[in-house]
C-alpha cells in the first residue's frame, strides 16, 4: 500500500488582495490536485467546498471564476456569512435580475474566498475519491464543520462514481 501525503498550500486568493498569495501565480497550482474553499470565521477556516482538479488547480479555478461571473454558481449573503451563517442570496435558477441585484455579494464572496490546495499527481479516479473521502469526513464531524460545507458536488460524485458542531476549527 502506498502512503499519500497531502501538503496544503494556502491560504491563497482568487482576486489579488495584497495579503494572501494569488492562486494563479503559484507555480504548484499548474499541477493536478485537491483543493479546499474556505471562509475565515472566528479565526478559523470553515471549509465550504472540496474539489479535485484533473489537469491544473489554477485552470480549474479560472473555470470556477468564469462560472460565477456567468451566474452558473450560487453565492451567499456577505453580511450573514460575517455573522456565521451561510444563506444563498442567488442560485442559478433565480435568473438575471436576481443576479444583478446581488452582484455585490458575488464579489464579496470571490474576494473573501480562501483557497488551500495540494498538488496530487495520482490517477484522476483516486484523486476524486480522496476529495470525496475528505468531504465525507467533514460531514461525519457534524456541527459547525458540516454546516459550512456545500455537499452538492459530493452528491454528484456519489451518484456518478463507480465506488460503492462544536468543532472549533476544521
PDB file of C-alpha atoms in Angstrom:
ATOM      1  CA  UNK A   1       0.000   0.000   0.000  1.00  0.00           C
ATOM      2  CA  UNK A   2       1.310   3.407  -0.999  1.00  0.00           C
ATOM      3  CA  UNK A   3       1.110   6.243   1.534  1.00  0.00           C
ATOM      4  CA  UNK A   4      -0.021   9.528   0.025  1.00  0.00           C
ATOM      5  CA  UNK A   5       0.822  12.758   1.846  1.00  0.00           C
ATOM      6  CA  UNK A   6      -1.172  15.914   1.149  1.00  0.00           C
ATOM      7  CA  UNK A   7       0.755  19.136   1.792  1.00  0.00           C
ATOM      8  CA  UNK A   8      -1.649  22.047   1.605  1.00  0.00           C
ATOM      9  CA  UNK A   9      -0.560  25.404   0.242  1.00  0.00           C
ATOM     10  CA  UNK A  10      -2.533  28.441   1.278  1.00  0.00           C
ATOM     11  CA  UNK A  11      -4.497  30.344   2.044  1.00  0.00           C
ATOM     12  CA  UNK A  12      -4.478  31.725  -1.473  1.00  0.00           C
ATOM     13  CA  UNK A  13      -6.762  34.328  -3.036  1.00  0.00           C
ATOM     14  CA  UNK A  14      -8.625  34.294  -6.328  1.00  0.00           C
ATOM     15  CA  UNK A  15      -8.529  38.072  -6.537  1.00  0.00           C
ATOM     16  CA  UNK A  16      -5.293  39.838  -5.654  1.00  0.00           C
ATOM     17  CA  UNK A  17      -5.798  41.266  -2.177  1.00  0.00           C
ATOM     18  CA  UNK A  18      -2.241  42.190  -1.224  1.00  0.00           C
ATOM     19  CA  UNK A  19      -2.307  39.905   1.828  1.00  0.00           C
ATOM     20  CA  UNK A  20      -2.583  36.341   0.568  1.00  0.00           C
ATOM     21  CA  UNK A  21      -0.716  34.886  -2.341  1.00  0.00           C
ATOM     22  CA  UNK A  22      -2.612  34.769  -5.609  1.00  0.00           C
ATOM     23  CA  UNK A  23      -3.531  31.210  -6.563  1.00  0.00           C
ATOM     24  CA  UNK A  24      -2.943  31.846 -10.258  1.00  0.00           C
ATOM     25  CA  UNK A  25       0.660  32.958  -9.628  1.00  0.00           C
ATOM     26  CA  UNK A  26       1.654  29.940  -7.520  1.00  0.00           C
ATOM     27  CA  UNK A  27       3.866  27.538  -9.525  1.00  0.00           C
ATOM     28  CA  UNK A  28       2.372  24.396  -7.931  1.00  0.00           C
ATOM     29  CA  UNK A  29      -1.145  25.480  -8.956  1.00  0.00           C
ATOM     30  CA  UNK A  30      -0.365  24.452 -12.536  1.00  0.00           C
ATOM     31  CA  UNK A  31      -0.428  20.799 -11.437  1.00  0.00           C
ATOM     32  CA  UNK A  32      -3.374  18.446 -10.789  1.00  0.00           C
ATOM     33  CA  UNK A  33      -4.542  18.425  -7.195  1.00  0.00           C
ATOM     34  CA  UNK A  34      -7.132  18.650  -4.471  1.00  0.00           C
ATOM     35  CA  UNK A  35      -8.396  21.960  -3.154  1.00  0.00           C
ATOM     36  CA  UNK A  36     -10.481  23.395  -0.332  1.00  0.00           C
ATOM     37  CA  UNK A  37     -12.566  26.558  -0.457  1.00  0.00           C
ATOM     38  CA  UNK A  38     -12.823  28.173   2.942  1.00  0.00           C
ATOM     39  CA  UNK A  39     -14.182  31.279   4.600  1.00  0.00           C
ATOM     40  CA  UNK A  40     -12.466  32.764   7.633  1.00  0.00           C
ATOM     41  CA  UNK A  41     -14.849  32.982  10.585  1.00  0.00           C
ATOM     42  CA  UNK A  42     -13.880  33.393  14.265  1.00  0.00           C
ATOM     43  CA  UNK A  43     -10.215  32.926  13.306  1.00  0.00           C
ATOM     44  CA  UNK A  44     -10.958  29.516  11.763  1.00  0.00           C
ATOM     45  CA  UNK A  45     -11.057  28.479   8.134  1.00  0.00           C
ATOM     46  CA  UNK A  46     -14.500  26.968   7.602  1.00  0.00           C
ATOM     47  CA  UNK A  47     -14.420  24.560   4.668  1.00  0.00           C
ATOM     48  CA  UNK A  48     -17.148  25.283   2.129  1.00  0.00           C
ATOM     49  CA  UNK A  49     -16.063  23.077  -0.805  1.00  0.00           C
ATOM     50  CA  UNK A  50     -13.674  20.240  -1.502  1.00  0.00           C
ATOM     51  CA  UNK A  51     -12.642  19.747  -5.107  1.00  0.00           C
ATOM     52  CA  UNK A  52     -10.361  17.824  -7.397  1.00  0.00           C
ATOM     53  CA  UNK A  53      -8.563  19.309 -10.405  1.00  0.00           C
ATOM     54  CA  UNK A  54      -7.707  16.889 -13.188  1.00  0.00           C
ATOM     55  CA  UNK A  55      -5.027  18.879 -15.017  1.00  0.00           C
ATOM     56  CA  UNK A  56      -4.372  22.124 -13.119  1.00  0.00           C
ATOM     57  CA  UNK A  57      -5.674  23.651  -9.907  1.00  0.00           C
ATOM     58  CA  UNK A  58      -5.262  27.139 -11.431  1.00  0.00           C
ATOM     59  CA  UNK A  59      -7.178  26.263 -14.618  1.00  0.00           C
ATOM     60  CA  UNK A  60      -9.965  24.665 -12.588  1.00  0.00           C
ATOM     61  CA  UNK A  61     -10.282  27.897 -10.611  1.00  0.00           C
ATOM     62  CA  UNK A  62     -10.263  30.026 -13.758  1.00  0.00           C
ATOM     63  CA  UNK A  63     -13.261  27.929 -14.853  1.00  0.00           C
ATOM     64  CA  UNK A  64     -14.899  28.376 -11.425  1.00  0.00           C
ATOM     65  CA  UNK A  65     -14.478  32.179 -11.523  1.00  0.00           C
ATOM     66  CA  UNK A  66     -15.912  32.289 -15.064  1.00  0.00           C
ATOM     67  CA  UNK A  67     -18.882  30.171 -13.952  1.00  0.00           C
ATOM     68  CA  UNK A  68     -19.510  32.540 -11.006  1.00  0.00           C
ATOM     69  CA  UNK A  69     -19.429  35.543 -13.356  1.00  0.00           C
ATOM     70  CA  UNK A  70     -21.824  33.836 -15.802  1.00  0.00           C
ATOM     71  CA  UNK A  71     -24.283  33.240 -12.955  1.00  0.00           C
ATOM     72  CA  UNK A  72     -23.889  29.455 -13.041  1.00  0.00           C
ATOM     73  CA  UNK A  73     -22.953  29.182  -9.336  1.00  0.00           C
ATOM     74  CA  UNK A  74     -24.913  30.356  -6.331  1.00  0.00           C
ATOM     75  CA  UNK A  75     -23.415  32.683  -3.751  1.00  0.00           C
ATOM     76  CA  UNK A  76     -24.108  33.759  -0.185  1.00  0.00           C
ATOM     77  CA  UNK A  77     -25.058  36.865   1.732  1.00  0.00           C
ATOM     78  CA  UNK A  78     -21.808  38.590   2.717  1.00  0.00           C
ATOM     79  CA  UNK A  79     -23.336  40.150   5.852  1.00  0.00           C
ATOM     80  CA  UNK A  80     -24.766  36.850   7.103  1.00  0.00           C
ATOM     81  CA  UNK A  81     -21.525  34.999   6.328  1.00  0.00           C
ATOM     82  CA  UNK A  82     -19.717  37.512   8.555  1.00  0.00           C
ATOM     83  CA  UNK A  83     -22.177  36.583  11.313  1.00  0.00           C
ATOM     84  CA  UNK A  84     -21.510  32.866  10.831  1.00  0.00           C
ATOM     85  CA  UNK A  85     -24.459  31.824   8.666  1.00  0.00           C
ATOM     86  CA  UNK A  86     -24.391  30.726   5.055  1.00  0.00           C
ATOM     87  CA  UNK A  87     -27.545  31.692   3.179  1.00  0.00           C
ATOM     88  CA  UNK A  88     -27.737  31.751  -0.570  1.00  0.00           C
ATOM     89  CA  UNK A  89     -28.897  35.098  -1.948  1.00  0.00           C
ATOM     90  CA  UNK A  90     -28.579  33.856  -5.508  1.00  0.00           C
ATOM     91  CA  UNK A  91     -28.961  30.472  -7.200  1.00  0.00           C
ATOM     92  CA  UNK A  92     -28.689  29.974 -10.982  1.00  0.00           C
ATOM     93  CA  UNK A  93     -32.409  29.271 -11.325  1.00  0.00           C
ATOM     94  CA  UNK A  94     -33.175  32.736  -9.854  1.00  0.00           C
ATOM     95  CA  UNK A  95     -32.482  34.482 -13.158  1.00  0.00           C
ATOM     96  CA  UNK A  96     -30.627  37.516 -14.445  1.00  0.00           C
ATOM     97  CA  UNK A  97     -32.463  40.159 -12.382  1.00  0.00           C
ATOM     98  CA  UNK A  98     -31.696  38.358  -9.115  1.00  0.00           C
ATOM     99  CA  UNK A  99     -28.059  38.025 -10.197  1.00  0.00           C
ATOM    100  CA  UNK A 100     -27.817  41.766 -10.887  1.00  0.00           C
ATOM    101  CA  UNK A 101     -29.485  42.614  -7.582  1.00  0.00           C
ATOM    102  CA  UNK A 102     -26.978  40.532  -5.611  1.00  0.00           C
ATOM    103  CA  UNK A 103     -23.780  41.069  -7.598  1.00  0.00           C
ATOM    104  CA  UNK A 104     -22.111  42.899  -4.684  1.00  0.00           C
ATOM    105  CA  UNK A 105     -22.451  39.686  -2.656  1.00  0.00           C
ATOM    106  CA  UNK A 106     -20.808  37.772  -5.512  1.00  0.00           C
ATOM    107  CA  UNK A 107     -17.735  39.995  -5.495  1.00  0.00           C
ATOM    108  CA  UNK A 108     -17.562  39.876  -1.692  1.00  0.00           C
ATOM    109  CA  UNK A 109     -17.622  36.061  -1.880  1.00  0.00           C
ATOM    110  CA  UNK A 110     -14.893  35.916  -4.526  1.00  0.00           C
ATOM    111  CA  UNK A 111     -12.781  38.354  -2.500  1.00  0.00           C
ATOM    112  CA  UNK A 112     -13.245  36.537   0.835  1.00  0.00           C
ATOM    113  CA  UNK A 113     -12.875  33.011  -0.523  1.00  0.00           C
ATOM    114  CA  UNK A 114      -9.661  31.385   0.692  1.00  0.00           C
ATOM    115  CA  UNK A 115      -8.202  28.518  -1.328  1.00  0.00           C
ATOM    116  CA  UNK A 116      -5.949  25.803   0.037  1.00  0.00           C
ATOM    117  CA  UNK A 117      -4.605  23.218  -2.366  1.00  0.00           C
ATOM    118  CA  UNK A 118      -2.292  20.239  -2.524  1.00  0.00           C
ATOM    119  CA  UNK A 119      -0.717  19.053  -5.760  1.00  0.00           C
ATOM    120  CA  UNK A 120      -1.615  15.375  -6.145  1.00  0.00           C
ATOM    121  CA  UNK A 121      -0.167  13.528  -9.108  1.00  0.00           C
ATOM    122  CA  UNK A 122      -2.180  10.311  -8.996  1.00  0.00           C
ATOM    123  CA  UNK A 123      -4.852   8.762 -11.194  1.00  0.00           C
ATOM    124  CA  UNK A 124      -7.881  11.052 -11.571  1.00  0.00           C
ATOM    125  CA  UNK A 125     -10.255   8.476 -10.090  1.00  0.00           C
ATOM    126  CA  UNK A 126      -8.099   8.150  -6.988  1.00  0.00           C
ATOM    127  CA  UNK A 127      -7.827  11.956  -6.693  1.00  0.00           C
ATOM    128  CA  UNK A 128     -11.646  12.234  -6.856  1.00  0.00           C
ATOM    129  CA  UNK A 129     -12.040   9.504  -4.249  1.00  0.00           C
ATOM    130  CA  UNK A 130      -9.662  11.361  -1.929  1.00  0.00           C
ATOM    131  CA  UNK A 131     -11.795  14.514  -2.322  1.00  0.00           C
ATOM    132  CA  UNK A 132     -14.970  12.531  -1.585  1.00  0.00           C
ATOM    133  CA  UNK A 133     -13.323  10.959   1.473  1.00  0.00           C
ATOM    134  CA  UNK A 134     -12.399  14.429   2.789  1.00  0.00           C
ATOM    135  CA  UNK A 135     -15.977  15.628   2.266  1.00  0.00           C
ATOM    136  CA  UNK A 136     -17.380  12.524   3.978  1.00  0.00           C
ATOM    137  CA  UNK A 137     -15.080  13.121   6.937  1.00  0.00           C
ATOM    138  CA  UNK A 138     -16.329  16.700   7.308  1.00  0.00           C
ATOM    139  CA  UNK A 139     -19.949  15.516   7.079  1.00  0.00           C
ATOM    140  CA  UNK A 140     -19.215  12.929   9.778  1.00  0.00           C
ATOM    141  CA  UNK A 141     -17.743  15.617  12.051  1.00  0.00           C
ATOM    142  CA  UNK A 142     -21.138  17.324  12.071  1.00  0.00           C
ATOM    143  CA  UNK A 143     -21.716  20.595  13.903  1.00  0.00           C
ATOM    144  CA  UNK A 144     -20.218  23.783  12.527  1.00  0.00           C
ATOM    145  CA  UNK A 145     -17.875  21.863  10.246  1.00  0.00           C
ATOM    146  CA  UNK A 146     -20.857  20.267   8.500  1.00  0.00           C
ATOM    147  CA  UNK A 147     -22.910  23.491   8.498  1.00  0.00           C
ATOM    148  CA  UNK A 148     -20.375  25.360   6.346  1.00  0.00           C
ATOM    149  CA  UNK A 149     -19.835  22.542   3.825  1.00  0.00           C
ATOM    150  CA  UNK A 150     -21.654  22.582   0.490  1.00  0.00           C
ATOM    151  CA  UNK A 151     -22.121  18.922  -0.434  1.00  0.00           C
ATOM    152  CA  UNK A 152     -23.666  19.496  -3.876  1.00  0.00           C
ATOM    153  CA  UNK A 153     -20.551  18.178  -5.585  1.00  0.00           C
ATOM    154  CA  UNK A 154     -20.291  15.279  -3.154  1.00  0.00           C
ATOM    155  CA  UNK A 155     -23.793  14.095  -4.052  1.00  0.00           C
ATOM    156  CA  UNK A 156     -22.986  14.261  -7.779  1.00  0.00           C
ATOM    157  CA  UNK A 157     -19.784  12.271  -7.325  1.00  0.00           C
ATOM    158  CA  UNK A 158     -21.513   9.632  -5.239  1.00  0.00           C
ATOM    159  CA  UNK A 159     -24.168   9.166  -7.910  1.00  0.00           C
ATOM    160  CA  UNK A 160     -21.726   9.057 -10.808  1.00  0.00           C
ATOM    161  CA  UNK A 161     -18.884   7.166  -9.145  1.00  0.00           C
ATOM    162  CA  UNK A 162     -18.164   3.507  -9.627  1.00  0.00           C
ATOM    163  CA  UNK A 163     -17.221   3.278  -5.956  1.00  0.00           C
ATOM    164  CA  UNK A 164     -19.566   1.739  -3.789  1.00  0.00           C
ATOM    165  CA  UNK A 165     -20.856  21.237  15.732  1.00  0.00           C
ATOM    166  CA  UNK A 166     -18.979  22.107  18.161  1.00  0.00           C
ATOM    167  CA  UNK A 167     -15.683  21.641  16.460  1.00  0.00           C
ATOM    168  CA  UNK A 168     -13.732  24.880  16.971  1.00  0.00           C
ATOM    169  CA  UNK A 169     -11.746  24.616  13.719  1.00  0.00           C
ATOM    170  CA  UNK A 170     -11.566  22.316  10.747  1.00  0.00           C
TER     171      UNK A 170
END
